[in-house]
Short mmCIF file of C-alpha atoms in Angstrom, two decimals:
data_model
loop_
_atom_site.label_atom_id
_atom_site.label_comp_id
_atom_site.label_asym_id
_atom_site.label_seq_id
_atom_site.Cartn_x
_atom_site.Cartn_y
_atom_site.Cartn_z
CA MET R 1 13.83 -21.90 -33.08
CA LEU R 2 15.78 -20.28 -30.30
CA LYS R 3 17.47 -16.97 -30.85
CA PRO R 4 21.27 -16.88 -30.47
CA GLY R 5 22.18 -16.45 -26.80
CA THR R 6 18.83 -17.78 -25.55
CA ALA R 7 18.79 -20.90 -23.36
CA ILE R 8 15.03 -21.18 -22.68
CA ALA R 9 12.12 -19.63 -24.57
CA MET R 10 8.46 -19.86 -23.56
CA SER R 11 5.89 -18.45 -26.00
CA LYS R 12 2.27 -17.92 -24.89
CA VAL R 13 2.60 -20.94 -22.61
CA GLY R 14 -0.32 -22.30 -20.64
CA LYS R 15 -0.81 -25.49 -18.65
CA ARG R 16 -4.30 -26.75 -17.86
CA TYR R 17 -5.23 -29.61 -15.56
CA THR R 18 -8.53 -31.41 -15.10
CA LYS R 19 -9.93 -30.90 -11.63
CA TYR R 20 -12.25 -33.59 -10.24
CA ASP R 21 -14.78 -32.85 -7.49
CA ASP R 22 -16.26 -36.01 -5.98
CA THR R 23 -19.34 -36.14 -3.78
CA PRO R 24 -18.25 -37.43 -0.32
CA MET R 25 -18.64 -41.24 -0.14
CA LEU R 26 -20.24 -41.18 3.32
CA LEU R 27 -22.95 -38.78 2.15
CA THR R 28 -23.75 -40.74 -1.02
CA SER R 29 -23.94 -43.99 0.95
CA ALA R 30 -26.17 -42.60 3.70
CA LEU R 31 -28.59 -40.91 1.31
CA HIS R 32 -28.41 -43.59 -1.40
CA PHE R 33 -27.27 -41.10 -4.00
CA ARG R 34 -25.40 -42.14 -7.08
CA PRO R 35 -21.85 -40.87 -6.73
CA ARG R 36 -21.17 -37.98 -9.05
CA THR R 37 -17.84 -36.79 -10.27
CA ARG R 38 -17.69 -33.26 -11.59
CA ARG R 39 -14.85 -32.20 -13.79
CA GLY R 40 -13.54 -28.69 -14.09
CA ARG R 41 -10.61 -26.95 -15.74
CA LEU R 42 -7.78 -25.49 -13.72
CA TRP R 43 -5.19 -23.32 -15.42
CA ALA R 44 -2.02 -23.70 -13.36
CA LEU R 45 -0.17 -21.40 -15.73
CA ARG R 46 -1.26 -19.18 -18.59
CA GLY R 47 0.03 -16.41 -20.81
CA VAL R 48 3.75 -16.81 -20.11
CA ASP R 49 6.14 -15.24 -22.61
CA LEU R 50 9.71 -15.55 -21.43
CA GLU R 51 13.32 -15.76 -22.55
CA VAL R 52 16.11 -16.91 -20.27
CA TYR R 53 19.56 -16.09 -21.62
CA GLU R 54 22.58 -18.37 -21.74
CA GLY R 55 24.68 -18.04 -18.59
CA GLU R 56 21.96 -16.09 -16.77
CA SER R 57 20.83 -16.70 -13.19
CA PHE R 58 17.07 -16.38 -13.30
CA GLY R 59 14.61 -16.47 -10.39
CA VAL R 60 10.90 -17.31 -10.16
CA ILE R 61 8.90 -16.20 -7.11
CA GLY R 62 5.26 -16.13 -6.05
CA ARG R 63 2.83 -17.47 -3.51
CA ASN R 64 2.14 -21.18 -3.11
CA GLY R 65 -0.03 -22.29 -6.02
CA SER R 66 1.09 -19.46 -8.30
CA GLY R 67 2.53 -21.83 -10.94
CA LYS R 68 6.24 -21.70 -10.12
CA SER R 69 6.86 -25.45 -10.03
CA THR R 70 4.66 -25.94 -13.09
CA ALA R 71 6.84 -23.49 -15.02
CA LEU R 72 9.99 -25.36 -13.99
CA GLY R 73 8.40 -28.68 -14.94
CA LEU R 74 7.69 -27.31 -18.42
CA MET R 75 11.28 -26.10 -18.76
CA ALA R 76 12.56 -29.53 -17.70
CA GLY R 77 10.32 -31.33 -20.20
CA ILE R 78 8.61 -33.29 -17.41
CA THR R 79 5.23 -32.09 -18.65
CA ALA R 80 4.06 -30.59 -21.95
CA PRO R 81 2.23 -27.26 -22.29
CA THR R 82 -1.49 -27.27 -23.05
CA GLU R 83 -0.98 -24.23 -25.25
CA GLY R 84 2.04 -22.37 -26.53
CA SER R 85 5.56 -23.71 -26.92
CA VAL R 86 8.68 -24.27 -24.83
CA ALA R 87 12.15 -24.50 -26.37
CA VAL R 88 15.37 -25.36 -24.50
CA ARG R 89 18.97 -25.42 -25.71
CA GLY R 90 21.47 -27.80 -24.09
CA ARG R 91 21.59 -30.47 -21.41
CA VAL R 92 19.16 -29.86 -18.54
CA ALA R 93 19.66 -31.03 -14.95
CA PRO R 94 16.45 -30.60 -12.93
CA LEU R 95 16.46 -30.51 -9.14
CA ILE R 96 12.71 -30.12 -8.89
CA GLN R 97 11.86 -32.43 -6.02
CA VAL R 98 13.81 -34.28 -3.38
CA GLY R 99 14.71 -37.74 -4.65
CA VAL R 100 13.28 -37.43 -8.18
CA GLY R 101 14.80 -40.18 -10.30
CA PHE R 102 15.80 -42.28 -7.29
CA HIS R 103 14.59 -45.84 -6.87
CA LYS R 104 13.91 -46.46 -3.19
CA GLU R 105 15.02 -50.09 -3.27
CA LEU R 106 18.40 -49.27 -4.81
CA THR R 107 21.41 -48.11 -2.81
CA GLY R 108 22.86 -44.63 -2.95
CA ARG R 109 25.71 -45.87 -5.16
CA GLU R 110 23.30 -47.57 -7.58
CA ASN R 111 21.10 -44.48 -7.71
CA ILE R 112 24.09 -42.35 -8.67
CA TYR R 113 24.40 -44.46 -11.81
CA VAL R 114 20.65 -44.47 -12.47
CA ASN R 115 20.23 -40.74 -11.92
CA GLY R 116 23.39 -39.88 -13.80
CA THR R 117 22.20 -41.93 -16.79
CA ILE R 118 18.81 -40.19 -16.74
CA LEU R 119 20.65 -36.84 -16.84
CA GLY R 120 22.63 -37.93 -19.89
CA LEU R 121 25.94 -39.24 -18.56
CA SER R 122 27.57 -42.42 -19.84
CA ARG R 123 28.72 -45.12 -17.41
CA ARG R 124 32.34 -44.17 -18.10
CA GLU R 125 31.61 -40.52 -17.25
CA ILE R 126 29.89 -41.55 -14.02
CA ASP R 127 32.85 -43.80 -13.11
CA ARG R 128 35.15 -40.82 -13.58
CA LYS R 129 33.02 -38.50 -11.44
CA LEU R 130 31.95 -41.04 -8.80
CA ASP R 131 34.53 -40.13 -6.13
CA ASP R 132 33.76 -36.41 -6.45
CA ILE R 133 30.01 -37.06 -6.18
CA ILE R 134 30.48 -39.21 -3.06
CA ALA R 135 32.79 -36.65 -1.47
CA PHE R 136 30.36 -33.79 -2.05
CA ALA R 137 27.32 -35.71 -0.80
CA GLU R 138 29.08 -36.64 2.47
CA ILE R 139 27.08 -39.86 2.92
CA ASP R 140 29.95 -42.35 2.71
CA ASP R 141 28.64 -44.50 5.58
CA PHE R 142 25.25 -44.92 3.87
CA LEU R 143 26.36 -45.16 0.25
CA ASP R 144 25.54 -48.86 0.01
CA THR R 145 22.28 -48.56 1.97
CA PRO R 146 18.92 -48.50 0.10
CA VAL R 147 17.79 -44.88 -0.22
CA LYS R 148 14.37 -45.71 1.27
CA PHE R 149 16.16 -45.41 4.62
CA TYR R 150 17.57 -41.95 3.79
CA SER R 151 16.37 -38.77 5.42
CA SER R 152 15.19 -35.88 3.22
CA GLY R 153 18.51 -34.15 3.87
CA MET R 154 20.45 -37.18 2.61
CA TYR R 155 18.27 -37.26 -0.49
CA VAL R 156 19.14 -33.64 -1.19
CA ARG R 157 22.84 -34.20 -0.66
CA LEU R 158 22.92 -37.07 -3.14
CA GLY R 159 20.58 -35.50 -5.69
CA PHE R 160 22.39 -32.16 -5.68
CA ALA R 161 25.80 -33.84 -5.86
CA VAL R 162 24.80 -35.81 -8.96
CA ALA R 163 23.13 -32.82 -10.67
CA ILE R 164 26.06 -30.43 -10.35
CA HIS R 165 28.59 -33.04 -11.48
CA VAL R 166 26.61 -33.65 -14.66
CA GLU R 167 27.99 -30.25 -15.74
CA PRO R 168 24.68 -29.23 -17.35
CA ASP R 169 24.05 -26.34 -19.68
CA ILE R 170 20.90 -25.52 -17.67
CA LEU R 171 20.36 -26.20 -13.96
CA LEU R 172 16.78 -26.02 -12.65
CA ILE R 173 16.36 -25.76 -8.87
CA ASP R 174 13.02 -25.81 -7.07
CA GLU R 175 13.44 -25.00 -3.36
CA VAL R 176 15.44 -28.16 -2.63
CA LEU R 177 18.34 -26.19 -1.12
CA ALA R 178 16.06 -25.23 1.77
CA VAL R 179 16.45 -28.81 3.05
CA GLY R 180 19.52 -29.97 4.89
CA ASP R 181 21.70 -28.53 7.63
CA TYR R 182 23.15 -25.03 7.52
CA ALA R 183 26.68 -26.18 6.70
CA PHE R 184 25.48 -28.15 3.67
CA GLN R 185 23.35 -25.23 2.48
CA MET R 186 26.42 -22.96 2.60
CA LYS R 187 28.41 -25.60 0.71
CA CYS R 188 25.68 -25.75 -1.97
CA HIS R 189 25.55 -21.98 -2.34
CA GLU R 190 29.33 -21.81 -2.72
CA ARG R 191 29.16 -24.50 -5.40
CA MET R 192 26.32 -22.62 -7.08
CA GLY R 193 28.63 -19.62 -7.36
CA LEU R 194 31.18 -21.76 -9.21
CA VAL R 195 28.45 -23.22 -11.44
CA ARG R 196 27.31 -19.71 -12.41
CA GLN R 197 30.89 -18.60 -13.08
CA SER R 198 31.32 -21.56 -15.43
CA GLY R 199 28.56 -20.16 -17.66
CA THR R 200 25.77 -22.56 -16.70
CA THR R 201 22.25 -21.13 -16.98
CA VAL R 202 20.53 -21.37 -13.59
CA VAL R 203 16.79 -21.09 -12.98
CA VAL R 204 15.82 -21.15 -9.31
CA VAL R 205 12.45 -21.17 -7.55
CA SER R 206 12.61 -20.22 -3.88
CA HIS R 207 10.60 -18.62 -1.07
CA ASN R 208 13.91 -17.38 0.37
CA LEU R 209 13.92 -13.91 -1.15
CA GLY R 210 17.39 -13.21 0.22
CA VAL R 211 18.76 -16.06 -1.89
CA ILE R 212 16.83 -14.85 -4.93
CA ARG R 213 18.17 -11.30 -4.54
CA LYS R 214 21.74 -12.53 -4.07
CA MET R 215 21.80 -15.14 -6.86
CA CYS R 216 19.60 -13.82 -9.65
CA GLU R 217 20.01 -11.16 -12.31
CA ARG R 218 16.32 -11.13 -13.28
CA VAL R 219 13.22 -12.39 -11.50
CA LEU R 220 9.75 -13.41 -12.73
CA LEU R 221 6.83 -12.89 -10.35
CA LEU R 222 3.87 -15.23 -10.84
CA ASP R 223 0.47 -14.75 -9.23
CA LYS R 224 -2.41 -17.22 -9.69
CA GLY R 225 -0.72 -18.69 -12.74
CA SER R 226 -0.12 -15.40 -14.55
CA PRO R 227 3.07 -13.36 -14.92
CA LYS R 228 2.85 -10.12 -12.94
CA PHE R 229 6.35 -8.70 -13.21
CA LEU R 230 9.69 -9.42 -14.85
CA GLY R 231 12.76 -7.41 -13.98
CA ALA R 232 15.40 -6.64 -11.36
CA PRO R 233 15.26 -8.71 -8.14
CA ALA R 234 14.61 -5.74 -5.81
CA ASP R 235 11.70 -4.52 -7.96
CA ALA R 236 10.21 -8.03 -8.28
CA ILE R 237 10.43 -8.57 -4.52
CA ALA R 238 8.71 -5.23 -3.86
CA LYS R 239 5.90 -6.20 -6.27
CA PHE R 240 5.63 -9.58 -4.54
CA HIS R 241 5.10 -7.88 -1.21
CA GLU R 242 2.29 -5.83 -2.71
CA THR R 243 0.49 -9.00 -3.82
CA MET R 244 0.92 -10.56 -0.38
CA GLU R 245 -0.83 -7.79 1.49
CA GLN R 246 -4.25 -8.84 2.71
CA SER R 247 -7.14 -6.43 2.59
CA GLU R 248 -9.22 -7.74 5.47
CA GLU R 249 -8.64 -7.38 9.19
CA PRO R 250 -8.53 -10.76 10.97
CA ASP R 251 -11.43 -11.88 13.15
CA VAL R 252 -9.27 -13.59 15.77
CA ASP R 253 -6.21 -12.83 17.84
CA MET R 254 -3.37 -14.33 15.75
CA THR R 255 -1.42 -15.11 18.95
CA THR R 256 -4.10 -16.82 21.08
CA GLY R 257 -6.70 -17.76 18.45
CA LYS R 258 -9.42 -16.18 20.60
CA PRO R 259 -12.06 -13.90 19.04
CA LEU R 260 -11.21 -10.20 19.14
CA GLU R 261 -13.45 -7.79 21.05
CA ARG R 262 -15.37 -6.47 18.07
CA GLY R 263 -17.14 -3.16 17.60
CA VAL R 264 -14.69 -1.09 19.70
CA LEU R 265 -12.26 0.12 17.04
CA ALA R 266 -11.09 -0.71 13.53
CA ILE R 267 -7.54 -0.51 12.20
CA GLN R 268 -7.64 1.44 8.95
CA SER R 269 -4.06 0.96 7.76
CA LEU R 270 -0.58 -0.31 8.62
CA GLU R 271 2.32 0.99 6.57
CA VAL R 272 6.11 0.71 6.49
CA ILE R 273 7.63 4.04 5.41
CA GLY R 274 11.20 4.43 4.19
CA PRO R 275 13.65 7.34 4.57
CA ASP R 276 12.11 9.10 1.55
CA GLY R 277 8.78 9.35 3.36
CA GLN R 278 7.08 6.98 0.95
CA GLY R 279 5.43 3.66 1.71
CA THR R 280 7.82 0.95 0.66
CA GLY R 281 8.34 -2.79 0.49
CA HIS R 282 12.12 -2.40 0.44
CA LEU R 283 14.55 -0.95 3.01
CA GLU R 284 18.32 -0.67 3.08
CA ALA R 285 20.02 -2.06 6.19
CA GLY R 286 20.48 0.56 8.90
CA SER R 287 18.19 3.08 7.22
CA ASP R 288 15.61 5.07 9.15
CA ALA R 289 12.09 3.72 8.86
CA ARG R 290 8.69 4.38 10.33
CA ILE R 291 5.73 2.12 10.95
CA THR R 292 2.41 3.95 11.04
CA VAL R 293 -0.86 2.57 12.34
CA VAL R 294 -4.13 4.44 11.70
CA ALA R 295 -7.29 3.34 13.52
CA ARG R 296 -10.83 4.61 14.05
CA VAL R 297 -12.46 4.36 17.46
CA LEU R 298 -16.05 3.10 17.30
CA LYS R 299 -16.82 3.50 21.01
CA PRO R 300 -15.41 6.15 23.41
CA MET R 301 -12.23 4.98 25.12
CA ASP R 302 -10.26 6.43 28.05
CA ASP R 303 -6.95 5.18 26.64
CA LEU R 304 -5.41 2.61 24.28
CA VAL R 305 -2.12 0.76 23.86
CA VAL R 306 -0.68 0.12 20.39
CA GLY R 307 1.79 -2.71 19.84
CA ILE R 308 3.82 -3.95 16.89
CA ALA R 309 5.59 -7.25 16.20
CA ILE R 310 8.07 -8.06 13.43
CA PHE R 311 8.70 -11.64 12.28
CA SER R 312 11.33 -13.15 9.99
CA GLN R 313 10.32 -15.29 7.03
CA ASN R 314 10.69 -18.49 9.08
CA GLY R 315 8.30 -17.17 11.75
CA THR R 316 10.88 -16.08 14.32
CA CYS R 317 9.85 -12.98 16.24
CA VAL R 318 12.71 -10.48 15.88
CA TYR R 319 11.16 -7.43 17.58
CA THR R 320 8.14 -6.40 19.63
CA ASP R 321 7.29 -3.10 21.33
CA SER R 322 4.28 -1.12 22.48
CA SER R 323 3.14 2.34 23.54
CA LEU R 324 2.58 1.11 27.11
CA GLY R 325 3.51 3.95 29.46
CA LYS R 326 2.81 6.60 26.80
CA PRO R 327 -0.90 7.35 27.29
CA LEU R 328 -2.92 8.44 24.29
CA GLY R 329 -5.69 9.89 26.45
CA PRO R 330 -9.46 9.85 25.93
CA VAL R 331 -10.68 9.23 22.38
CA LEU R 332 -14.22 9.93 21.26
CA ALA R 333 -16.32 7.59 19.14
CA GLY R 334 -15.73 8.14 15.42
CA GLU R 335 -12.31 9.75 15.88
CA LEU R 336 -9.20 8.66 13.97
CA PHE R 337 -5.80 8.42 15.59
CA ARG R 338 -2.34 7.63 14.26
CA CYS R 339 0.53 5.87 16.02
CA THR R 340 4.02 6.23 14.53
CA VAL R 341 6.95 4.00 15.49
CA ALA R 342 10.40 5.25 14.44
CA LEU R 343 13.12 2.63 14.12
CA LYS R 344 16.24 1.59 12.20
CA ALA R 345 16.27 -1.37 9.84
CA THR R 346 19.21 -3.09 11.57
CA LEU R 347 18.34 -6.51 10.19
CA PRO R 348 20.08 -9.09 7.98
CA THR R 349 19.01 -9.50 4.37
CA GLY R 350 15.57 -11.08 4.13
CA SER R 351 11.80 -10.70 4.13
CA TYR R 352 10.00 -9.61 7.27
CA THR R 353 6.36 -9.28 8.30
CA VAL R 354 4.99 -6.62 10.63
CA VAL R 355 1.64 -6.76 12.38
CA SER R 356 0.05 -4.27 14.77
CA SER R 357 -2.41 -4.85 17.59
CA ILE R 358 -4.39 -2.49 19.83
CA TRP R 359 -5.18 -3.26 23.45
CA ARG R 360 -7.19 -1.89 26.33
CA PRO R 361 -4.99 0.04 28.81
CA ASP R 362 -4.84 -2.89 31.26
CA MET R 363 -3.50 -5.13 28.43
CA LYS R 364 -6.11 -7.78 29.29
CA ALA R 365 -8.12 -7.52 26.08
CA ARG R 366 -6.89 -7.18 22.50
CA LEU R 367 -9.34 -5.04 20.54
CA ALA R 368 -8.01 -5.33 16.99
CA GLU R 369 -5.19 -6.76 14.93
CA SER R 370 -4.05 -5.42 11.58
CA ARG R 371 -3.41 -7.29 8.37
CA HIS R 372 0.17 -8.47 7.94
CA VAL R 373 2.47 -6.23 5.88
CA THR R 374 5.63 -7.69 4.36
CA PHE R 375 8.81 -5.76 3.60
CA PHE R 376 12.31 -6.67 2.44
CA VAL R 377 15.60 -5.54 3.99
CA ASN R 378 18.71 -5.42 1.82
CA GLY R 379 21.27 -6.10 4.53
CA ARG R 380 25.02 -6.47 4.66
CA SER R 381 26.09 -9.60 2.80
CA THR R 382 28.12 -11.04 5.69
CA VAL R 383 25.43 -10.71 8.37
CA GLY R 384 23.18 -13.57 9.46
CA GLY R 385 21.05 -14.40 12.45
CA VAL R 386 18.16 -12.41 13.90
CA SER R 387 19.54 -8.86 13.99
CA ASP R 388 22.46 -6.79 12.74
CA LEU R 389 24.47 -5.63 15.76
CA GLY R 390 26.73 -3.51 13.56
CA GLY R 391 29.89 -5.45 14.25
CA SER R 392 33.15 -4.32 12.65
CA PHE R 393 36.28 -6.43 12.35
CA SER R 394 39.91 -5.38 12.70
CA LEU R 395 42.74 -7.73 11.80
CA ASP R 396 46.25 -6.97 13.03
CA PRO R 397 49.44 -9.02 12.90
CA CYS R 398 50.79 -10.05 16.28
CA SER R 399 54.26 -11.28 17.27
CA GLU R 400 54.96 -14.69 18.72
CA PRO R 401 55.15 -14.74 22.54
CA SER R 402 58.74 -14.39 23.74
CA GLY R 403 58.47 -17.19 26.29
CA PRO R 404 56.15 -19.87 27.64
CA ALA R 405 52.82 -18.66 28.89
CA ASP R 406 52.44 -18.25 32.63
CA PRO R 407 49.72 -20.72 33.69
CA GLU R 408 48.75 -18.50 36.61
CA ALA R 409 48.17 -15.58 34.24
CA LEU R 410 45.63 -17.52 32.15
#
């Protein structure tokens, strides 16, 4: 039984799959072995206790393979838990995978009726909503074309259009809004705002932490199938960054793929420090920040160059710099040194990754590269792109020109 005000309840939920490991066919044939199939147990999700409240916007984050999509599949009733129980109140519209519920041989129009029926609408209700669905999907020219010829973006347009016009009590979204052009994504996010205002419960899985922070009131962090944190978006994102940090220094140059020159120095730590002087995974836009790199020299060096690079979550490099031209001077074997980079977090909302590298003075050999450290910037809501240039807008009324414009003055 669900408590009053609860839309979804998961109690001690676990989902186990059978994992099969087959001996390679080529090996068994060449050596005349009997093929063996080994079975193992894989817990995709375990130990989840959760309540999602009616009208709440709830987020689920975690690395790939952490159990996010499995959790959404359980909420949607697509799969049953191996242990524990899942209870849901109301009509559910799942947007869990591009094109789920579509028949490839049917046209877009026919699939609207099929998908709408699966989501609980009657034919009369679909007839009434058909024009609105078509208008939102913006695929009029392909409506009577079999969907097997659709691009992934067209699938998303049609699937999302049907789901939101079902007017569900619970809307489940698994990363599908990351597909499609920018204009359609903005259109979807605007519609999502209206859906939330209408009182629909929304559960969203996304790697776009900016969307999670903006949309959600609470966030669940999953790691290797287990819940690690449940709470405010900023706190969950900071915890997520902690789990993403890798403990080992890479063996190759991440830019060129060539082996690093080993045995010369070792990077001990890379840290992003906020205005309070504490290591942090979360910065406010425009705030002062420092990046510190600590390394130990294993062989005596006349000089070194330290560089940093910052990347956005889609891999775009947003900033690079180095200490070239600021000599460190001779460093003895066994000595530690620290490099501090002071900067301002003038970036749009989103997750960023910083990595540091250390070079010989002639910049011809990279000696070491740090682990990647992820941090989150809470930027101004109107800013997009690669950096925040601090623009400010002024709007003033202006009078109509008194006469025709002088062409020569233009």
